[in-house]
XYZ file of C-alpha atoms in Angstrom:
322
model
C 0.000 0.000 0.000
C 2.586 2.592 -1.082
C 1.759 6.257 -0.776
C 1.080 7.765 -4.210
C 3.826 10.209 -5.132
C 1.291 12.941 -5.893
C -0.409 12.703 -2.496
C 0.742 14.215 0.778
C -2.655 14.077 2.494
C -3.945 10.796 3.901
C -7.457 10.355 5.268
C -8.036 7.264 7.421
C -11.623 6.279 8.302
C -12.284 4.182 11.432
C -8.894 5.148 12.854
C -10.621 5.170 16.237
C -13.542 2.928 17.074
C -15.834 2.958 20.099
C -17.043 -0.634 19.741
C -16.022 -2.889 22.615
C -13.326 -5.110 21.064
C -11.601 -2.468 18.937
C -11.686 0.031 21.789
C -10.095 -2.487 24.136
C -7.388 -3.286 21.565
C -6.152 0.316 21.571
C -4.234 -0.110 24.819
C -1.856 -2.641 23.258
C -1.642 -1.093 19.791
C 1.943 -0.288 18.733
C 2.206 2.350 15.997
C 5.749 3.753 16.102
C 5.583 5.688 12.827
C 2.268 7.304 13.749
C 3.709 8.200 17.160
C 6.698 9.841 15.489
C 4.574 11.661 12.911
C 2.070 13.051 15.403
C 4.943 14.383 17.494
C 5.796 16.630 14.549
C 2.257 17.686 13.620
C -0.450 19.824 15.198
C -4.227 19.794 14.852
C -5.154 22.020 11.912
C -8.885 21.295 11.977
C -11.141 19.488 14.444
C -14.670 18.369 13.599
C -16.202 16.656 16.629
C -19.914 15.853 16.715
C -22.175 13.233 18.256
C -21.841 9.671 17.018
C -25.533 9.838 16.094
C -24.947 12.046 13.044
C -26.161 10.490 9.802
C -22.894 11.412 8.097
C -19.793 9.865 9.716
C -16.677 11.968 10.370
C -14.642 10.561 7.466
C -17.331 11.531 4.955
C -17.604 14.999 6.476
C -13.817 15.390 6.213
C -13.722 14.237 2.598
C -16.609 16.534 1.680
C -14.794 19.451 3.306
C -11.646 18.689 1.299
C -13.738 18.644 -1.898
C -15.480 21.928 -1.126
C -18.859 20.251 -0.592
C -21.010 22.055 1.939
C -24.100 20.096 2.967
C -26.362 19.402 5.910
C -26.058 16.201 7.900
C -27.160 13.245 5.786
C -27.204 15.287 2.578
C -23.691 15.010 1.148
C -24.516 14.376 -2.507
C -22.165 11.508 -3.314
C -24.664 10.244 -5.877
C -24.759 13.550 -7.751
C -20.973 13.794 -7.632
C -20.555 10.351 -9.194
C -23.226 11.122 -11.787
C -21.288 14.207 -12.873
C -17.953 12.391 -12.862
C -19.319 9.599 -15.068
C -21.174 11.861 -17.480
C -24.685 10.924 -16.363
C -25.256 14.519 -15.300
C -23.718 17.711 -16.634
C -21.308 19.759 -14.535
C -23.093 22.368 -12.464
C -26.438 20.583 -12.715
C -28.850 20.853 -9.810
C -30.306 17.389 -10.409
C -30.867 15.419 -7.193
C -29.271 11.971 -7.098
C -28.752 9.183 -4.593
C -26.726 6.005 -4.175
C -28.553 2.670 -3.833
C -26.437 -0.142 -2.423
C -27.715 -3.687 -2.817
C -27.531 -5.558 0.464
C -28.826 -8.314 2.715
C -31.146 -7.597 5.623
C -30.950 -10.230 8.344
C -34.336 -10.590 9.982
C -34.130 -11.384 13.709
C -36.905 -11.816 16.264
C -37.214 -8.166 17.219
C -35.089 -6.267 14.690
C -33.716 -6.214 11.146
C -29.932 -5.970 10.824
C -28.151 -4.556 7.782
C -25.197 -6.798 6.940
C -22.161 -5.011 5.501
C -22.547 -5.325 1.706
C -18.802 -5.141 1.071
C -18.428 -8.892 1.589
C -21.345 -9.986 -0.609
C -19.345 -10.449 -3.829
C -22.034 -9.041 -6.118
C -20.807 -9.139 -9.703
C -21.646 -6.824 -12.591
C -23.971 -9.320 -14.288
C -26.049 -9.785 -11.143
C -26.182 -6.066 -10.491
C -27.351 -5.272 -14.027
C -29.967 -8.038 -14.077
C -31.507 -6.793 -10.842
C -31.392 -3.185 -12.025
C -33.426 -4.074 -15.119
C -35.953 -5.919 -12.960
C -36.217 -3.041 -10.478
C -36.371 -0.173 -12.967
C -40.191 -0.209 -13.548
C -40.918 -0.033 -9.808
C -38.768 3.059 -9.400
C -40.109 4.681 -12.559
C -43.596 4.613 -11.030
C -42.255 6.996 -8.373
C -40.461 9.220 -10.889
C -37.028 7.759 -10.132
C -34.523 6.888 -12.862
C -31.988 4.142 -12.146
C -28.508 4.039 -13.660
C -25.484 1.808 -13.247
C -22.788 2.961 -10.866
C -19.054 2.514 -11.273
C -19.138 -0.463 -8.883
C -21.266 -3.640 -9.075
C -23.894 -3.780 -6.352
C -24.381 0.004 -6.413
C -26.858 1.964 -8.483
C -27.327 5.674 -8.994
C -30.850 7.041 -8.790
C -32.188 10.409 -9.976
C -35.419 11.857 -8.636
C -36.937 14.823 -6.821
C -37.448 12.648 -3.741
C -33.711 12.952 -3.061
C -33.365 16.738 -3.269
C -33.495 17.395 0.490
C -33.927 13.908 1.921
C -31.429 13.236 4.724
C -30.171 9.651 4.821
C -27.692 7.748 6.947
C -24.389 6.705 5.456
C -23.931 3.000 4.841
C -20.883 3.209 7.109
C -23.179 4.271 9.955
C -25.813 1.605 9.399
C -23.850 -1.500 8.387
C -23.755 -4.132 11.077
C -26.614 -2.686 13.117
C -30.412 -2.547 13.211
C -31.883 -0.490 10.400
C -34.424 1.098 12.752
C -31.609 3.108 14.361
C -30.712 4.795 11.062
C -33.887 4.700 8.997
C -36.791 5.405 11.344
C -40.369 5.278 10.085
C -40.696 9.003 9.454
C -42.978 10.644 6.905
C -39.948 11.714 4.861
C -38.696 8.143 4.541
C -42.069 6.514 3.802
C -41.500 6.520 0.012
C -38.126 4.851 0.555
C -39.613 2.167 2.814
C -42.315 1.550 0.213
C -39.666 0.942 -2.436
C -37.676 -1.264 -0.087
C -40.755 -3.374 0.613
C -41.480 -3.706 -3.108
C -37.879 -4.617 -3.781
C -37.888 -7.276 -1.061
C -40.836 -8.994 -2.729
C -39.273 -8.636 -6.173
C -35.838 -9.872 -5.155
C -37.311 -12.951 -3.515
C -38.418 -14.156 -6.956
C -35.215 -13.436 -8.864
C -33.119 -16.182 -10.407
C -30.016 -14.231 -9.413
C -30.765 -15.018 -5.783
C -31.535 -18.678 -6.476
C -28.108 -18.992 -8.039
C -26.425 -17.096 -5.200
C -28.002 -19.353 -2.578
C -26.928 -22.420 -4.568
C -23.342 -21.099 -4.443
C -23.566 -20.553 -0.698
C -23.793 -16.760 -0.953
C -26.178 -14.445 0.844
C -29.238 -13.486 -1.182
C -29.694 -9.838 -2.123
C -32.964 -8.903 -0.443
C -32.990 -5.092 -0.151
C -31.081 -1.874 -0.759
C -29.703 0.968 1.343
C -30.209 4.559 0.272
C -27.518 7.175 0.934
C -25.546 9.997 -0.693
C -28.695 12.000 -1.423
C -28.904 15.598 -2.582
C -27.675 18.133 -5.104
C -23.967 18.704 -5.618
C -22.696 22.064 -4.462
C -21.357 24.242 -7.267
C -18.312 24.915 -5.081
C -17.185 21.275 -5.150
C -13.611 20.952 -6.372
C -12.035 18.578 -8.869
C -11.265 14.988 -7.799
C -7.530 15.680 -8.017
C -7.853 17.849 -4.903
C -9.082 14.935 -2.793
C -6.926 13.332 -0.128
C -5.990 9.686 -0.492
C -8.562 7.676 1.476
C -7.219 4.498 3.077
C -10.191 2.357 4.093
C -8.554 -0.909 5.172
C -9.743 -0.409 8.763
C -13.389 -0.249 7.711
C -14.343 -3.920 7.433
C -12.755 -5.099 10.712
C -14.095 -2.025 12.514
C -17.650 -2.726 11.391
C -17.273 -6.360 12.519
C -15.607 -5.236 15.756
C -12.811 -7.678 14.916
C -10.006 -6.466 17.159
C -7.329 -8.781 15.758
C -8.006 -7.811 12.133
C -8.359 -4.126 13.012
C -5.014 -4.217 14.857
C -3.323 -5.981 11.943
C -4.744 -3.446 9.482
C -3.485 -0.566 11.635
C -0.009 -2.103 11.848
C 0.065 -2.464 8.043
C -0.929 1.189 7.659
C 1.758 2.239 10.116
C 4.463 0.237 8.357
C 3.390 1.414 4.892
C 1.557 4.682 4.125
C 2.182 6.287 7.534
C 5.914 5.508 7.274
C 5.893 7.006 3.770
C 4.128 10.133 5.029
C 6.684 10.489 7.821
C 9.473 10.210 5.251
C 7.749 12.868 3.120
C 7.603 15.170 6.144
C 11.306 14.663 6.753
C 11.955 15.664 3.136
C 10.219 18.948 3.874
C 6.925 18.239 2.102
C 3.700 19.841 3.382
C 2.065 16.640 4.563
C -1.397 16.315 6.096
C -3.056 13.470 7.960
C -6.767 13.211 8.782
C -7.738 10.622 11.384
C -11.424 9.777 11.773
C -13.417 7.800 14.303
C -17.057 7.491 15.297
C -17.370 11.107 16.502
C -14.428 13.144 15.288
C -12.306 13.919 12.257
C -9.013 15.635 13.079
C -6.679 16.946 10.422
C -3.015 17.242 11.379
C -0.471 19.404 9.595
C 3.134 20.486 10.267
C 3.757 23.059 12.962
C 6.286 25.856 12.478
C 9.748 24.341 12.418
C 11.309 26.598 15.015
C 13.564 24.459 17.207
C 12.008 25.554 20.494
C 8.478 24.782 19.327
C 9.498 21.358 18.013
C 11.243 20.400 21.268
C 8.242 21.556 23.333
C 5.892 19.456 21.223
C 8.210 16.467 21.435
C 7.792 16.297 25.207
C 4.120 17.271 25.465
C 2.572 15.332 22.575
C 0.339 12.440 23.623
C 0.806 8.968 22.160
C -1.010 7.941 19.000
C -3.266 5.570 20.918
C -4.464 8.451 23.100
C -5.272 10.486 19.992
C -7.142 7.551 18.461
C -9.124 6.912 21.633
C -10.454 10.479 21.519
C -11.902 10.033 18.013
């Protein structure tokens, strides 16, 4: 996982995690390169909010870097992708959303959204289901289009113009009721989800998936709703997002999360530290459940550096506060 030569800004989602196993693993986590780097950097921006926000800190930080200004739950990732892929013209005020195909696990008293990243949905399956679903969405004035990734669709419709939705990274692994309550605003979405559940139950795609021992696709998650701000910057201005902590964090798999952190520390973090030592203007954004903190170099005066060297907390302390 080498650091791209053109990038001196890393953004790491799920760098801190409040779930029980990952939180407990912090005490024994050894990250020598991150320790050394944070000794030389200071907090340049701090965005701390409740862990109940619909938009997680890493998405807020990325939106900020791209010049996207939006209310909670309304960062228009769908509209941004539509413009990038030519489905929508630059500067358009068309409202879009992202639909992620997924599996809802029905328990006795709740429905849990399994993380779709491990479902191995291929392009053929995704397209077949899109064609089957398209008429249902058209009845509600919603146009479906393929996304750049199998298992994700883009949707255009007025319903999404000001509809706040929870990020998939908030909802995955937990009960859907916590992130998609039965409000009047979300009733049209729940209607479509119910229709899709009945439709997907009959699809040959799912028969074949079950025969191969894979989870059936039985619903979708809606996110990334809204209209893209005209101030949004070009993709080349984005930081490099390293998301290898995501899957183990959502599973609360302490061993895998620790191993992923150690790989980051030995690879991209070490590279960023080396870039700092070469005099480059590096930046590092660490994100957890509540906070996104961007770190940048402090003035290189000798006295200031020595003071920071002795007063800077360890990386694990920084991560625990995210």
